[in-house]
mmCIF file of C-alpha atoms in Angstrom:
data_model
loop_
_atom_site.group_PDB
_atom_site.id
_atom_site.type_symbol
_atom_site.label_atom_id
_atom_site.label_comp_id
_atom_site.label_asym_id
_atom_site.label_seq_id
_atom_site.Cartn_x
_atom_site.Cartn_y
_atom_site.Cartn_z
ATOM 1 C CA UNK M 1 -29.678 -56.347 42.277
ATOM 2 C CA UNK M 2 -31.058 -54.183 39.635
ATOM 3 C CA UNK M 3 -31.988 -51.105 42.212
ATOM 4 C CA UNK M 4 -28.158 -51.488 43.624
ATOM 5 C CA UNK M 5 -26.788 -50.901 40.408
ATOM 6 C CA UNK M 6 -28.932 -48.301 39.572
ATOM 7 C CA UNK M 7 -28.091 -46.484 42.890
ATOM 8 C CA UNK M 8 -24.892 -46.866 42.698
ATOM 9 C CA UNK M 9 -24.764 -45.493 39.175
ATOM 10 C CA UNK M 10 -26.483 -42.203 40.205
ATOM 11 C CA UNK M 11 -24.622 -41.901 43.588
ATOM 12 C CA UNK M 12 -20.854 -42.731 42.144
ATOM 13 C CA UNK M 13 -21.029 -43.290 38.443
ATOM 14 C CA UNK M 14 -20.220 -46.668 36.305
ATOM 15 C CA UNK M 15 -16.512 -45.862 36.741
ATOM 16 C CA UNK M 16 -16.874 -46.752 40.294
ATOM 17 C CA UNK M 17 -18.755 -49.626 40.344
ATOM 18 C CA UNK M 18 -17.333 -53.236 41.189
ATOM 19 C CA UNK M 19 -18.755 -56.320 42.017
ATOM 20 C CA UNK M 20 -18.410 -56.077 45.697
ATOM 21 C CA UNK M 21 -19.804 -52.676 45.675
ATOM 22 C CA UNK M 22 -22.865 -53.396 43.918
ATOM 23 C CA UNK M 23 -22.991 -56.931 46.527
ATOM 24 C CA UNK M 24 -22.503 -55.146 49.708
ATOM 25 C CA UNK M 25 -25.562 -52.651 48.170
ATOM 26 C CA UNK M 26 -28.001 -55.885 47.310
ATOM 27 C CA UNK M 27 -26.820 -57.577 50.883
ATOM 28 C CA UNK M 28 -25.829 -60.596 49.022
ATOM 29 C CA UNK M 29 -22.050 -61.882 48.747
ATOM 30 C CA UNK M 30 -19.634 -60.897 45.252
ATOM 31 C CA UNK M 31 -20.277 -64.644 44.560
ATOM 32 C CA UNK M 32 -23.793 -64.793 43.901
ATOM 33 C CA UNK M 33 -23.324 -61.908 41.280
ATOM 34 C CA UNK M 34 -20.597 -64.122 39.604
ATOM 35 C CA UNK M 35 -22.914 -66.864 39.652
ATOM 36 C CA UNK M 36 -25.914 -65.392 38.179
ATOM 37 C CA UNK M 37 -24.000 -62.970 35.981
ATOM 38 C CA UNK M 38 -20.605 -64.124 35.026
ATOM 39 C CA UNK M 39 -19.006 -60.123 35.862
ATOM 40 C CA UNK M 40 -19.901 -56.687 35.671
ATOM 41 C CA UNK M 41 -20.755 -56.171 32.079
ATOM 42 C CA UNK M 42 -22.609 -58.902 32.271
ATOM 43 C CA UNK M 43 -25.100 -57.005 34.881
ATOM 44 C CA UNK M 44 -24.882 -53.588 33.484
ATOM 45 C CA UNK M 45 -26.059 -55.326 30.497
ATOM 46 C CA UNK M 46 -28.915 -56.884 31.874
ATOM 47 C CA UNK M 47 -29.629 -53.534 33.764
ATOM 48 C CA UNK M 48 -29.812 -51.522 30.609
ATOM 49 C CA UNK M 49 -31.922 -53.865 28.547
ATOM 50 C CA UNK M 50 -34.542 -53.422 31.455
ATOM 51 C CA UNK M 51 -33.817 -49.611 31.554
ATOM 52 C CA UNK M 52 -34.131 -49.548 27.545
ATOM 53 C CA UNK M 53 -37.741 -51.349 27.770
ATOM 54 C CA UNK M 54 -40.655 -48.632 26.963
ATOM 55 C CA UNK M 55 -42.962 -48.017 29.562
ATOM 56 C CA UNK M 56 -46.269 -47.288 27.465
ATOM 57 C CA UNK M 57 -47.428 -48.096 24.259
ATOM 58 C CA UNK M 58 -46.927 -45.153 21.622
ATOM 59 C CA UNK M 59 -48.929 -42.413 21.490
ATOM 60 C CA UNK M 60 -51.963 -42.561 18.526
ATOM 61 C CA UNK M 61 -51.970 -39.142 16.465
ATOM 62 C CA UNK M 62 -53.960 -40.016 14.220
ATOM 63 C CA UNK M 63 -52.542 -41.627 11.175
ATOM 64 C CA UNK M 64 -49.681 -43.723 10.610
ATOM 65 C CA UNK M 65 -47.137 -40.990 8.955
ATOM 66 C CA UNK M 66 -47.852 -39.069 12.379
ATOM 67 C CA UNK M 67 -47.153 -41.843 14.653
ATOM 68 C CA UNK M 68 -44.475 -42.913 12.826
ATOM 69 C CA UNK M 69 -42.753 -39.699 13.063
ATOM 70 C CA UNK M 70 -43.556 -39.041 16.755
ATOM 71 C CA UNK M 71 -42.297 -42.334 17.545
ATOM 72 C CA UNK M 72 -39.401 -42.063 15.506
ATOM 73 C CA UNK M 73 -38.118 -38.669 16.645
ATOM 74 C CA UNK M 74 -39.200 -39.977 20.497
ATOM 75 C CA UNK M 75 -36.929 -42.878 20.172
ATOM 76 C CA UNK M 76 -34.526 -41.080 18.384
ATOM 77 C CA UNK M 77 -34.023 -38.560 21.048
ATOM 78 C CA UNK M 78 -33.913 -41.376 23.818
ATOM 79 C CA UNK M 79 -31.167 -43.464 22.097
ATOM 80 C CA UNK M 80 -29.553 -40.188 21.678
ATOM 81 C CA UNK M 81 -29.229 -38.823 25.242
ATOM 82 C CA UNK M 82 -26.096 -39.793 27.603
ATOM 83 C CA UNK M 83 -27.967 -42.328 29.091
ATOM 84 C CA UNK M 84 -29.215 -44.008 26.545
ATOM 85 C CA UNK M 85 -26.176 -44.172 24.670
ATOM 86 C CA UNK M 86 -24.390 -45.757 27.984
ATOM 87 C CA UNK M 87 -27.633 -48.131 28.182
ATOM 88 C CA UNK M 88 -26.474 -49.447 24.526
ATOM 89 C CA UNK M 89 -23.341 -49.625 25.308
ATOM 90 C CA UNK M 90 -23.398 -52.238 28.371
ATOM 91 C CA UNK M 91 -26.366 -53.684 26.961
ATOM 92 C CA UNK M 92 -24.110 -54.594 23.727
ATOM 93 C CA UNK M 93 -21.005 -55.347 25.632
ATOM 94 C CA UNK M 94 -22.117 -57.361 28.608
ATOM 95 C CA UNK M 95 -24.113 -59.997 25.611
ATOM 96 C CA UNK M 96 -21.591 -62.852 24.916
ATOM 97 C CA UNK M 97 -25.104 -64.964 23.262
ATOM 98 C CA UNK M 98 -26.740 -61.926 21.975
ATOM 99 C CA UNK M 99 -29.760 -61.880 23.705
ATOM 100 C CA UNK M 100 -29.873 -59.169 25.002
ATOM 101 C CA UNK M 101 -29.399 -57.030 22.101
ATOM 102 C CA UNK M 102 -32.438 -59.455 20.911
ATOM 103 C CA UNK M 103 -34.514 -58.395 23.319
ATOM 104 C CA UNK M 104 -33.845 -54.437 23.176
ATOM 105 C CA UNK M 105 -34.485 -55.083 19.117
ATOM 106 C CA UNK M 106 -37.917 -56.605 20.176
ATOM 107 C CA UNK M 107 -38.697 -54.125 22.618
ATOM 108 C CA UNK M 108 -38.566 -51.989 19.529
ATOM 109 C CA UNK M 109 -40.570 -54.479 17.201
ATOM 110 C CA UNK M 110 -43.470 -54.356 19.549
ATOM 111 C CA UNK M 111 -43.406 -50.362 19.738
ATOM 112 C CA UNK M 112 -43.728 -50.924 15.868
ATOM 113 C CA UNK M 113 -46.349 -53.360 15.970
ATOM 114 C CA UNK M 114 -48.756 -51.500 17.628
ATOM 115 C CA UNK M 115 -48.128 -48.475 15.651
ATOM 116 C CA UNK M 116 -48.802 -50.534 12.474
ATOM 117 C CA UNK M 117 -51.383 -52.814 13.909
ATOM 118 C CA UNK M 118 -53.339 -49.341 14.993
ATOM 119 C CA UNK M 119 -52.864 -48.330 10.963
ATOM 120 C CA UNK M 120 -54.410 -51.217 9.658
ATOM 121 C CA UNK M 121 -57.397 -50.899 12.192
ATOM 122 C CA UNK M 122 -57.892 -47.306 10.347
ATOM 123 C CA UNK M 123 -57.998 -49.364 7.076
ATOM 124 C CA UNK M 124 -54.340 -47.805 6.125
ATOM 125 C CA UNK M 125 -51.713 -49.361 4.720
ATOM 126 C CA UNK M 126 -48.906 -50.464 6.807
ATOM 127 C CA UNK M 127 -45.636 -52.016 5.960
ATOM 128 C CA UNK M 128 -44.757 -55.019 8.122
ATOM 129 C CA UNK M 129 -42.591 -54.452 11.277
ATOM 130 C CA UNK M 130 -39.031 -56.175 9.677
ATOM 131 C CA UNK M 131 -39.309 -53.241 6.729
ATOM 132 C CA UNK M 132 -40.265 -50.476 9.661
ATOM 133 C CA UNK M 133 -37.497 -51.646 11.697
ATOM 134 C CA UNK M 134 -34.865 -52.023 8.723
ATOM 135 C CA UNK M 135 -36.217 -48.525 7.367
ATOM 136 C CA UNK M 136 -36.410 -46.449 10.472
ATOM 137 C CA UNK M 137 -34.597 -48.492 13.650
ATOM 138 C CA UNK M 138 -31.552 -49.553 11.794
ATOM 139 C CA UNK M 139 -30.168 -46.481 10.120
ATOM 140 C CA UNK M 140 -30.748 -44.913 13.843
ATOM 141 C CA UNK M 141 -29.389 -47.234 15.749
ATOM 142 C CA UNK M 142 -25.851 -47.623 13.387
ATOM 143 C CA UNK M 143 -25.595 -44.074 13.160
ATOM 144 C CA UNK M 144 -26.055 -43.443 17.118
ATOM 145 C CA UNK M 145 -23.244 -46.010 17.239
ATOM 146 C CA UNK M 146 -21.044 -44.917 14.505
ATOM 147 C CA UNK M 147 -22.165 -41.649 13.266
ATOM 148 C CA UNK M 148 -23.536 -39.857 15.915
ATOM 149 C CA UNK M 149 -22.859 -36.050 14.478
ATOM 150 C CA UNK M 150 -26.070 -34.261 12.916
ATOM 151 C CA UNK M 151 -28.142 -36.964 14.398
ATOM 152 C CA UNK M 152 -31.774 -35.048 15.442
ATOM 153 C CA UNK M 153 -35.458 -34.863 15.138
ATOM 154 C CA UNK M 154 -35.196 -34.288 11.359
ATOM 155 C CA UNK M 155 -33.122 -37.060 10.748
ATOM 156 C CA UNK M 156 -36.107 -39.596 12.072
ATOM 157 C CA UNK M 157 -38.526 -37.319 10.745
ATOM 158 C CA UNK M 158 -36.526 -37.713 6.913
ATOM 159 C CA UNK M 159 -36.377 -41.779 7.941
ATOM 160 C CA UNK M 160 -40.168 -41.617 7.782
ATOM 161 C CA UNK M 161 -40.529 -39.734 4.988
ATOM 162 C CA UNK M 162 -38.264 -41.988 2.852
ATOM 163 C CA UNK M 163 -39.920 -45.063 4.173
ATOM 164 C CA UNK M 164 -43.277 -43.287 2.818
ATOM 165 C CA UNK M 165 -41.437 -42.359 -0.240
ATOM 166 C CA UNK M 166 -40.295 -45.676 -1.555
ATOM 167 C CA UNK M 167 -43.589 -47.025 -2.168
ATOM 168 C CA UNK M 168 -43.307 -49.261 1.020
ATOM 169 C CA UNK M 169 -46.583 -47.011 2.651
ATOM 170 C CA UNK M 170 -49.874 -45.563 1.533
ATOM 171 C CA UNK M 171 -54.119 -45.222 1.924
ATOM 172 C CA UNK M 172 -55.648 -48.134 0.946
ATOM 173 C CA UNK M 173 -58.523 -47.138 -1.808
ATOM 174 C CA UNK M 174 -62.022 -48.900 -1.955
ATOM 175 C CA UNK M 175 -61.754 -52.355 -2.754
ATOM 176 C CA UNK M 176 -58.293 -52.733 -1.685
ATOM 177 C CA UNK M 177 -59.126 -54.903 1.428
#
């Protein structure tokens, strides 16, 4: 059902997509897409949380500031583009429980947790992922939502530096462990 929609969506656009469309693409009947998904939305949503999923783990530059930054402006600039901002969109409208906002939010946890989990391997200090995410993920994703304008690469980059600036991130010294 998933590779219907997404053909469809290149071949026509969303505004042309209906149930029976994305059916008659899948070789199923409209009713089995009303009984698994409830409507439209409720697909596109499901589609965009598995479009929004990373495909790799984030790159390792080194130190945590620099893979906090990369990964920052990276996800930044995804969000950002056309797509992305449609992926949020039906991901966020077609989610009458939630969950799937849930799971893009933990799609973005685990990015986090390997960048931080990497950091503390290198004897760094990390912040947990809840202050990374409400630090760096959160003022990105309201402002993609709200406040797109003047959103770029030095907007994450000034995220990370803040989150390094209030005392939330540094080298841990001998006999810190």
């Amino acid at each position: 059902m998933h590779a219907a929609v997404r053909e469809l969506l290149e071949e026509r656009g969303r505004e042309a997509l209906t149930v029976p469309l994305v059916a008659q693409r899948a070789g199923v009947t409209p009713s089995t897409v009303y009984r698994r998904w409830g409507n439209l939305q409720e697909l596109l949503s499901d589609v965009a949380v598995e479009r929004l999923r990373p495909d790799t783990e984030p790159e390792d530059h080194g130190d945590l500031r620099s893979d906090l930054t990369a990964w920052a402006e990276q996800f930044l600039d995804e969000m950002m583009s056309v797509s992305g901002r449609a992926y949020i969109r039906d991901a966020l409208l077609g989610d009458p429980d939630g969950s799937n906002a849930g799971q893009c939010s933990a799609y973005a946890a685990e990015q986090l947790r390997v960048i931080l989990a990497r950091a503390t391997d290198r004897e760094e200090n990390a912040p947990d992922v809840e202050t990374a995410m409400d630090h760096i993920v959160a003022p990105m994703m309201y402002r993609i939502l709200f406040r797109p304008a003047g959103l770029d690469a030095a907007y994450a980059r000034r995220l990370v530096t803040e989150l390094f600036g209030a005392g939330l991130v540094g080298v841990r010294g001998e006999g810190d462990q």
